[in-house]
């Protein structure tokens, strides 16, 4: 499921969630745009791929989204499927570890191959930022509906 940056929906709640996620992604991506601009201005375009910042940003995104989902699941007070949540957490933890692996690899011995892979990992993290953000919002809405029941 890929969510376009120009996502259109008639659901006002989903529009609000997407606007929040877009704003968050701007704050995540802006430092990397500055990095790209600086590298292009002062160095070669290849140097864009040889910095470890892409992996570090991916690690932060994966960790942040895991936190958001876990906070929402915790607020459900045991009314969630813990097997699915455990599998979700294991996958995101794997992505955090993978991003750290790329980060340390780029610090120790940067290569163009590893650099390109870490940029793709960053793009994947941004996509999951939207997917997980919508899921976290749905979980929060479920929590709020359950708390408002008499």
Short mmCIF file of N, CA and C in Angstrom, two decimals:
data_model
loop_
_atom_site.label_atom_id
_atom_site.label_comp_id
_atom_site.label_asym_id
_atom_site.label_seq_id
_atom_site.Cartn_x
_atom_site.Cartn_y
_atom_site.Cartn_z
N UNK A 1 0.84 -1.17 0.00
CA UNK A 1 0.00 0.00 0.00
C UNK A 1 0.89 1.24 0.00
N UNK A 2 0.87 1.98 -1.07
CA UNK A 2 1.66 3.19 -1.17
C UNK A 2 0.71 4.37 -1.12
N UNK A 3 1.02 5.32 -0.30
CA UNK A 3 0.17 6.50 -0.15
C UNK A 3 0.86 7.66 -0.84
N UNK A 4 0.19 8.22 -1.80
CA UNK A 4 0.74 9.33 -2.56
C UNK A 4 0.79 10.59 -1.71
N UNK A 5 1.77 11.44 -2.00
CA UNK A 5 1.87 12.69 -1.27
C UNK A 5 0.70 13.62 -1.60
N UNK A 6 0.02 13.38 -2.73
CA UNK A 6 -1.14 14.19 -3.08
C UNK A 6 -2.42 13.38 -2.87
N UNK A 7 -2.45 12.62 -1.79
CA UNK A 7 -3.55 11.73 -1.48
C UNK A 7 -4.83 12.53 -1.36
N UNK A 8 -5.88 12.06 -2.05
CA UNK A 8 -7.18 12.71 -2.01
C UNK A 8 -8.17 11.75 -1.36
N UNK A 9 -8.97 12.26 -0.44
CA UNK A 9 -9.97 11.45 0.22
C UNK A 9 -11.13 12.34 0.62
N UNK A 10 -12.31 11.73 0.67
CA UNK A 10 -13.47 12.48 1.12
C UNK A 10 -13.60 12.41 2.64
N UNK A 11 -12.79 11.58 3.27
CA UNK A 11 -12.81 11.43 4.71
C UNK A 11 -12.03 12.58 5.36
N UNK A 12 -12.71 13.48 6.07
CA UNK A 12 -12.01 14.63 6.66
C UNK A 12 -10.99 14.23 7.72
N UNK A 13 -11.27 13.15 8.46
CA UNK A 13 -10.32 12.70 9.48
C UNK A 13 -9.03 12.20 8.83
N UNK A 14 -9.16 11.46 7.73
CA UNK A 14 -7.98 10.96 7.02
C UNK A 14 -7.20 12.11 6.40
N UNK A 15 -7.90 13.11 5.91
CA UNK A 15 -7.21 14.29 5.36
C UNK A 15 -6.38 14.97 6.44
N UNK A 16 -6.95 15.07 7.63
CA UNK A 16 -6.23 15.69 8.74
C UNK A 16 -4.99 14.88 9.12
N UNK A 17 -5.13 13.56 9.17
CA UNK A 17 -4.01 12.67 9.49
C UNK A 17 -2.91 12.81 8.44
N UNK A 18 -3.31 12.80 7.17
CA UNK A 18 -2.33 12.92 6.08
C UNK A 18 -1.61 14.27 6.13
N UNK A 19 -2.33 15.33 6.47
CA UNK A 19 -1.69 16.64 6.59
C UNK A 19 -0.66 16.64 7.71
N UNK A 20 -0.99 16.00 8.83
CA UNK A 20 -0.03 15.90 9.94
C UNK A 20 1.20 15.09 9.54
N UNK A 21 0.97 13.99 8.84
CA UNK A 21 2.08 13.14 8.42
C UNK A 21 2.96 13.85 7.39
N UNK A 22 2.35 14.62 6.50
CA UNK A 22 3.13 15.39 5.53
C UNK A 22 3.99 16.42 6.24
N UNK A 23 3.42 17.09 7.24
CA UNK A 23 4.20 18.08 8.00
C UNK A 23 5.37 17.42 8.71
N UNK A 24 5.13 16.27 9.34
CA UNK A 24 6.21 15.54 9.99
C UNK A 24 7.29 15.16 9.00
N UNK A 25 6.88 14.70 7.82
CA UNK A 25 7.86 14.26 6.83
C UNK A 25 8.71 15.41 6.33
N UNK A 26 8.15 16.60 6.27
CA UNK A 26 8.94 17.77 5.87
C UNK A 26 10.08 17.99 6.87
N UNK A 27 9.77 17.88 8.15
CA UNK A 27 10.81 18.06 9.17
C UNK A 27 11.83 16.93 9.14
N UNK A 28 11.42 15.76 8.68
CA UNK A 28 12.37 14.64 8.57
C UNK A 28 13.26 14.79 7.34
N UNK A 29 12.69 15.28 6.26
CA UNK A 29 13.40 15.34 4.98
C UNK A 29 14.24 16.61 4.82
N UNK A 30 13.82 17.71 5.42
CA UNK A 30 14.50 19.00 5.24
C UNK A 30 16.00 18.95 5.52
N UNK A 31 16.45 18.36 6.63
CA UNK A 31 17.91 18.31 6.84
C UNK A 31 18.65 17.55 5.75
N UNK A 32 18.01 16.54 5.20
CA UNK A 32 18.67 15.77 4.14
C UNK A 32 18.70 16.55 2.82
N UNK A 33 17.68 17.36 2.58
CA UNK A 33 17.74 18.25 1.41
C UNK A 33 18.89 19.24 1.55
N UNK A 34 19.09 19.76 2.75
CA UNK A 34 20.21 20.67 3.00
C UNK A 34 21.54 19.94 2.80
N UNK A 35 21.61 18.70 3.25
CA UNK A 35 22.81 17.89 3.05
C UNK A 35 23.09 17.70 1.57
N UNK A 36 22.06 17.36 0.81
CA UNK A 36 22.23 17.15 -0.63
C UNK A 36 22.71 18.44 -1.30
N UNK A 37 22.07 19.55 -0.96
CA UNK A 37 22.48 20.83 -1.55
C UNK A 37 23.91 21.19 -1.22
N UNK A 38 24.30 20.98 0.02
CA UNK A 38 25.67 21.27 0.44
C UNK A 38 26.67 20.38 -0.27
N UNK A 39 26.35 19.10 -0.37
CA UNK A 39 27.26 18.16 -1.04
C UNK A 39 27.41 18.50 -2.52
N UNK A 40 26.32 18.86 -3.16
CA UNK A 40 26.39 19.22 -4.58
C UNK A 40 27.20 20.50 -4.77
N UNK A 41 27.03 21.45 -3.88
CA UNK A 41 27.72 22.73 -4.00
C UNK A 41 29.22 22.60 -3.73
N UNK A 42 29.58 21.86 -2.67
CA UNK A 42 30.98 21.78 -2.25
C UNK A 42 31.72 20.54 -2.75
N UNK A 43 31.00 19.55 -3.23
CA UNK A 43 31.63 18.28 -3.57
C UNK A 43 30.93 17.70 -4.80
N UNK A 44 31.17 16.45 -5.09
CA UNK A 44 30.55 15.81 -6.25
C UNK A 44 29.20 15.20 -5.86
N UNK A 45 28.39 14.89 -6.85
CA UNK A 45 27.09 14.30 -6.58
C UNK A 45 27.24 12.92 -5.95
N UNK A 46 28.33 12.23 -6.22
CA UNK A 46 28.54 10.91 -5.64
C UNK A 46 28.67 10.97 -4.12
N UNK A 47 29.19 12.08 -3.63
CA UNK A 47 29.39 12.20 -2.18
C UNK A 47 28.06 12.22 -1.42
N UNK A 48 26.96 12.50 -2.12
CA UNK A 48 25.64 12.47 -1.48
C UNK A 48 25.36 11.07 -0.92
N UNK A 49 25.81 10.06 -1.63
CA UNK A 49 25.54 8.68 -1.23
C UNK A 49 26.54 8.16 -0.20
N UNK A 50 27.63 8.88 0.00
CA UNK A 50 28.70 8.37 0.86
C UNK A 50 28.65 8.90 2.28
N UNK A 51 27.56 9.54 2.66
CA UNK A 51 27.40 10.00 4.04
C UNK A 51 26.44 9.07 4.76
N UNK A 52 26.64 8.90 6.03
CA UNK A 52 25.84 7.96 6.82
C UNK A 52 24.52 8.57 7.30
N UNK A 53 24.28 9.83 7.02
CA UNK A 53 23.10 10.51 7.53
C UNK A 53 21.79 9.87 7.07
N UNK A 54 21.78 9.28 5.87
CA UNK A 54 20.58 8.62 5.37
C UNK A 54 20.15 7.49 6.30
N UNK A 55 21.11 6.69 6.72
CA UNK A 55 20.82 5.56 7.60
C UNK A 55 20.38 6.04 8.97
N UNK A 56 21.02 7.06 9.46
CA UNK A 56 20.65 7.60 10.76
C UNK A 56 19.21 8.12 10.73
N UNK A 57 18.85 8.82 9.67
CA UNK A 57 17.48 9.32 9.53
C UNK A 57 16.48 8.16 9.43
N UNK A 58 16.85 7.11 8.71
CA UNK A 58 15.97 5.93 8.61
C UNK A 58 15.75 5.30 9.98
N UNK A 59 16.81 5.19 10.74
CA UNK A 59 16.73 4.62 12.08
C UNK A 59 15.78 5.44 12.95
N UNK A 60 15.87 6.74 12.88
CA UNK A 60 15.01 7.62 13.66
C UNK A 60 13.55 7.46 13.24
N UNK A 61 13.31 7.39 11.93
CA UNK A 61 11.94 7.25 11.43
C UNK A 61 11.34 5.92 11.89
N UNK A 62 12.08 4.83 11.71
CA UNK A 62 11.57 3.52 12.13
C UNK A 62 11.29 3.49 13.63
N UNK A 63 12.20 4.03 14.41
CA UNK A 63 12.01 4.06 15.86
C UNK A 63 10.83 4.92 16.27
N UNK A 64 10.66 6.07 15.62
CA UNK A 64 9.56 6.97 15.95
C UNK A 64 8.22 6.33 15.65
N UNK A 65 8.12 5.68 14.50
CA UNK A 65 6.85 5.06 14.15
C UNK A 65 6.55 3.86 15.05
N UNK A 66 7.55 3.11 15.44
CA UNK A 66 7.35 2.00 16.37
C UNK A 66 6.83 2.53 17.70
N UNK A 67 7.37 3.64 18.14
CA UNK A 67 6.90 4.26 19.38
C UNK A 67 5.44 4.68 19.26
N UNK A 68 5.07 5.32 18.15
CA UNK A 68 3.69 5.77 17.98
C UNK A 68 2.71 4.60 18.01
N UNK A 69 3.03 3.54 17.31
CA UNK A 69 2.15 2.38 17.29
C UNK A 69 2.09 1.74 18.68
N UNK A 70 3.23 1.58 19.35
CA UNK A 70 3.24 0.93 20.66
C UNK A 70 2.48 1.76 21.69
N UNK A 71 2.56 3.07 21.59
CA UNK A 71 1.80 3.93 22.50
C UNK A 71 0.30 3.72 22.30
N UNK A 72 -0.12 3.63 21.05
CA UNK A 72 -1.54 3.43 20.76
C UNK A 72 -2.01 2.05 21.22
N UNK A 73 -1.19 1.02 20.97
CA UNK A 73 -1.56 -0.33 21.40
C UNK A 73 -1.64 -0.40 22.92
N UNK A 74 -0.73 0.24 23.61
CA UNK A 74 -0.75 0.24 25.07
C UNK A 74 -2.03 0.89 25.61
N UNK A 75 -2.49 1.91 24.92
CA UNK A 75 -3.71 2.60 25.35
C UNK A 75 -4.96 1.76 25.12
N UNK A 76 -4.86 0.70 24.31
CA UNK A 76 -6.01 -0.19 24.09
C UNK A 76 -6.24 -1.12 25.27
N UNK A 77 -5.35 -1.14 26.23
CA UNK A 77 -5.50 -1.93 27.46
C UNK A 77 -5.82 -3.40 27.20
N UNK A 78 -5.02 -4.03 26.36
CA UNK A 78 -5.18 -5.46 26.13
C UNK A 78 -6.25 -5.85 25.14
N UNK A 79 -6.88 -4.89 24.48
CA UNK A 79 -7.94 -5.21 23.52
C UNK A 79 -7.41 -5.30 22.09
N UNK A 80 -6.13 -5.63 21.96
CA UNK A 80 -5.55 -5.73 20.62
C UNK A 80 -5.00 -7.14 20.42
N UNK A 81 -4.71 -7.46 19.18
CA UNK A 81 -4.14 -8.76 18.83
C UNK A 81 -2.64 -8.68 19.08
N UNK A 82 -2.19 -9.27 20.17
CA UNK A 82 -0.78 -9.16 20.56
C UNK A 82 0.15 -9.93 19.62
N UNK A 83 -0.38 -10.94 18.94
CA UNK A 83 0.46 -11.68 17.98
C UNK A 83 0.81 -10.79 16.80
N UNK A 84 -0.17 -10.08 16.26
CA UNK A 84 0.10 -9.16 15.15
C UNK A 84 1.00 -8.02 15.59
N UNK A 85 0.76 -7.52 16.78
CA UNK A 85 1.59 -6.43 17.29
C UNK A 85 3.02 -6.91 17.50
N UNK A 86 3.19 -8.11 18.01
CA UNK A 86 4.53 -8.66 18.21
C UNK A 86 5.27 -8.80 16.88
N UNK A 87 4.56 -9.26 15.86
CA UNK A 87 5.17 -9.40 14.54
C UNK A 87 5.52 -8.03 13.97
N UNK A 88 4.62 -7.06 14.13
CA UNK A 88 4.90 -5.69 13.68
C UNK A 88 6.15 -5.16 14.37
N UNK A 89 6.22 -5.31 15.68
CA UNK A 89 7.35 -4.80 16.45
C UNK A 89 8.65 -5.47 16.03
N UNK A 90 8.61 -6.76 15.79
CA UNK A 90 9.81 -7.48 15.36
C UNK A 90 10.29 -6.96 14.00
N UNK A 91 9.36 -6.72 13.09
CA UNK A 91 9.74 -6.20 11.76
C UNK A 91 10.36 -4.81 11.88
N UNK A 92 9.74 -3.95 12.68
CA UNK A 92 10.28 -2.58 12.81
C UNK A 92 11.62 -2.60 13.55
N UNK A 93 11.76 -3.46 14.55
CA UNK A 93 13.04 -3.57 15.25
C UNK A 93 14.11 -4.04 14.27
N UNK A 94 13.76 -4.98 13.40
CA UNK A 94 14.70 -5.42 12.37
C UNK A 94 15.12 -4.25 11.49
N UNK A 95 14.17 -3.39 11.12
CA UNK A 95 14.49 -2.25 10.27
C UNK A 95 15.39 -1.25 11.00
N UNK A 96 15.16 -1.06 12.30
CA UNK A 96 16.04 -0.19 13.09
C UNK A 96 17.45 -0.75 13.10
N UNK A 97 17.59 -2.05 13.35
CA UNK A 97 18.91 -2.69 13.38
C UNK A 97 19.56 -2.62 12.00
N UNK A 98 18.78 -2.86 10.94
CA UNK A 98 19.32 -2.77 9.58
C UNK A 98 19.83 -1.36 9.29
N UNK A 99 19.06 -0.36 9.69
CA UNK A 99 19.49 1.03 9.48
C UNK A 99 20.78 1.31 10.25
N UNK A 100 20.89 0.78 11.48
CA UNK A 100 22.12 0.97 12.25
C UNK A 100 23.30 0.24 11.58
N UNK A 101 23.03 -0.94 11.02
CA UNK A 101 24.05 -1.68 10.30
C UNK A 101 24.60 -0.84 9.14
N UNK A 102 23.70 -0.26 8.36
CA UNK A 102 24.12 0.60 7.26
C UNK A 102 24.89 1.81 7.78
N UNK A 103 24.40 2.38 8.88
CA UNK A 103 25.05 3.56 9.46
C UNK A 103 26.50 3.24 9.84
N UNK A 104 26.70 2.17 10.59
CA UNK A 104 28.06 1.82 11.00
C UNK A 104 28.91 1.40 9.81
N UNK A 105 28.30 0.73 8.86
CA UNK A 105 29.03 0.36 7.64
C UNK A 105 29.51 1.58 6.88
N UNK A 106 28.66 2.60 6.80
CA UNK A 106 29.04 3.82 6.09
C UNK A 106 30.09 4.62 6.87
N UNK A 107 30.09 4.51 8.19
CA UNK A 107 31.12 5.18 8.97
C UNK A 107 32.47 4.50 8.84
N UNK A 108 32.45 3.16 8.82
CA UNK A 108 33.70 2.40 8.79
C UNK A 108 34.28 2.31 7.39
N UNK A 109 33.46 1.91 6.42
CA UNK A 109 33.96 1.76 5.06
C UNK A 109 32.86 2.13 4.07
N UNK A 110 32.72 3.40 3.79
CA UNK A 110 31.65 3.83 2.87
C UNK A 110 31.93 3.36 1.44
N UNK A 111 30.89 2.79 0.84
CA UNK A 111 30.97 2.38 -0.56
C UNK A 111 29.74 2.94 -1.28
N UNK A 112 29.84 3.07 -2.58
CA UNK A 112 28.71 3.57 -3.35
C UNK A 112 27.54 2.60 -3.28
N UNK A 113 27.81 1.30 -3.31
CA UNK A 113 26.75 0.30 -3.23
C UNK A 113 25.97 0.43 -1.92
N UNK A 114 26.69 0.46 -0.81
CA UNK A 114 26.05 0.61 0.50
C UNK A 114 25.34 1.95 0.59
N UNK A 115 25.93 2.98 0.00
CA UNK A 115 25.31 4.30 0.02
C UNK A 115 23.99 4.34 -0.71
N UNK A 116 23.94 3.70 -1.87
CA UNK A 116 22.69 3.67 -2.63
C UNK A 116 21.64 2.85 -1.87
N UNK A 117 22.06 1.75 -1.27
CA UNK A 117 21.12 0.93 -0.49
C UNK A 117 20.54 1.72 0.68
N UNK A 118 21.37 2.53 1.34
CA UNK A 118 20.85 3.28 2.47
C UNK A 118 19.88 4.37 2.04
N UNK A 119 20.05 4.91 0.84
CA UNK A 119 19.09 5.89 0.33
C UNK A 119 17.75 5.21 0.05
N UNK A 120 17.79 4.00 -0.52
CA UNK A 120 16.55 3.25 -0.73
C UNK A 120 15.89 2.89 0.60
N UNK A 121 16.70 2.58 1.60
CA UNK A 121 16.16 2.30 2.94
C UNK A 121 15.47 3.54 3.49
N UNK A 122 16.04 4.70 3.26
CA UNK A 122 15.43 5.95 3.71
C UNK A 122 14.09 6.19 3.01
N UNK A 123 14.05 5.95 1.72
CA UNK A 123 12.80 6.12 0.97
C UNK A 123 11.74 5.16 1.50
N UNK A 124 12.14 3.93 1.78
CA UNK A 124 11.23 2.95 2.37
C UNK A 124 10.75 3.41 3.74
N UNK A 125 11.62 4.00 4.53
CA UNK A 125 11.24 4.52 5.85
C UNK A 125 10.20 5.63 5.71
N UNK A 126 10.35 6.49 4.72
CA UNK A 126 9.38 7.56 4.51
C UNK A 126 8.02 6.97 4.13
N UNK A 127 8.01 5.96 3.26
CA UNK A 127 6.76 5.31 2.87
C UNK A 127 6.09 4.69 4.11
N UNK A 128 6.88 3.98 4.92
CA UNK A 128 6.33 3.37 6.13
C UNK A 128 5.91 4.42 7.15
N UNK A 129 6.51 5.58 7.10
CA UNK A 129 6.09 6.68 7.97
C UNK A 129 4.62 7.00 7.73
N UNK A 130 4.21 7.02 6.47
CA UNK A 130 2.82 7.29 6.14
C UNK A 130 1.92 6.10 6.47
N UNK A 131 2.35 4.90 6.12
CA UNK A 131 1.55 3.71 6.39
C UNK A 131 1.34 3.53 7.89
N UNK A 132 2.42 3.60 8.66
CA UNK A 132 2.33 3.43 10.10
C UNK A 132 1.61 4.61 10.76
N UNK A 133 1.79 5.79 10.20
CA UNK A 133 1.10 6.96 10.74
C UNK A 133 -0.40 6.84 10.63
N UNK A 134 -0.88 6.34 9.50
CA UNK A 134 -2.32 6.13 9.33
C UNK A 134 -2.80 5.04 10.30
N UNK A 135 -2.02 3.97 10.43
CA UNK A 135 -2.37 2.89 11.37
C UNK A 135 -2.42 3.40 12.80
N UNK A 136 -1.44 4.20 13.20
CA UNK A 136 -1.44 4.76 14.56
C UNK A 136 -2.66 5.65 14.78
N UNK A 137 -3.02 6.42 13.77
CA UNK A 137 -4.20 7.28 13.88
C UNK A 137 -5.47 6.46 14.04
N UNK A 138 -5.58 5.37 13.29
CA UNK A 138 -6.75 4.49 13.41
C UNK A 138 -6.82 3.88 14.80
N UNK A 139 -5.67 3.47 15.33
CA UNK A 139 -5.64 2.91 16.68
C UNK A 139 -6.05 3.96 17.72
N UNK A 140 -5.57 5.17 17.56
CA UNK A 140 -5.94 6.25 18.48
C UNK A 140 -7.44 6.55 18.40
N UNK A 141 -7.99 6.52 17.18
CA UNK A 141 -9.43 6.72 17.03
C UNK A 141 -10.21 5.62 17.72
N UNK A 142 -9.73 4.39 17.63
CA UNK A 142 -10.37 3.27 18.31
C UNK A 142 -10.32 3.46 19.82
N UNK A 143 -9.19 3.90 20.33
CA UNK A 143 -9.05 4.17 21.76
C UNK A 143 -10.04 5.24 22.18
N UNK A 144 -10.10 6.32 21.41
CA UNK A 144 -11.01 7.43 21.75
C UNK A 144 -12.47 7.00 21.70
N UNK A 145 -12.84 6.18 20.72
CA UNK A 145 -14.23 5.70 20.62
C UNK A 145 -14.57 4.81 21.82
N UNK A 146 -13.63 3.96 22.20
CA UNK A 146 -13.88 3.06 23.34
C UNK A 146 -14.00 3.82 24.64
N UNK A 147 -13.21 4.89 24.77
CA UNK A 147 -13.28 5.67 26.02
C UNK A 147 -14.55 6.50 26.09
N UNK A 148 -15.13 6.83 24.94
CA UNK A 148 -16.34 7.67 24.95
C UNK A 148 -17.61 6.84 25.08
N UNK A 149 -17.48 5.50 25.05
CA UNK A 149 -18.65 4.64 25.24
C UNK A 149 -19.11 4.73 26.70
N UNK A 150 -20.43 4.70 26.88
CA UNK A 150 -20.95 4.77 28.26
C UNK A 150 -20.70 3.52 29.06
#
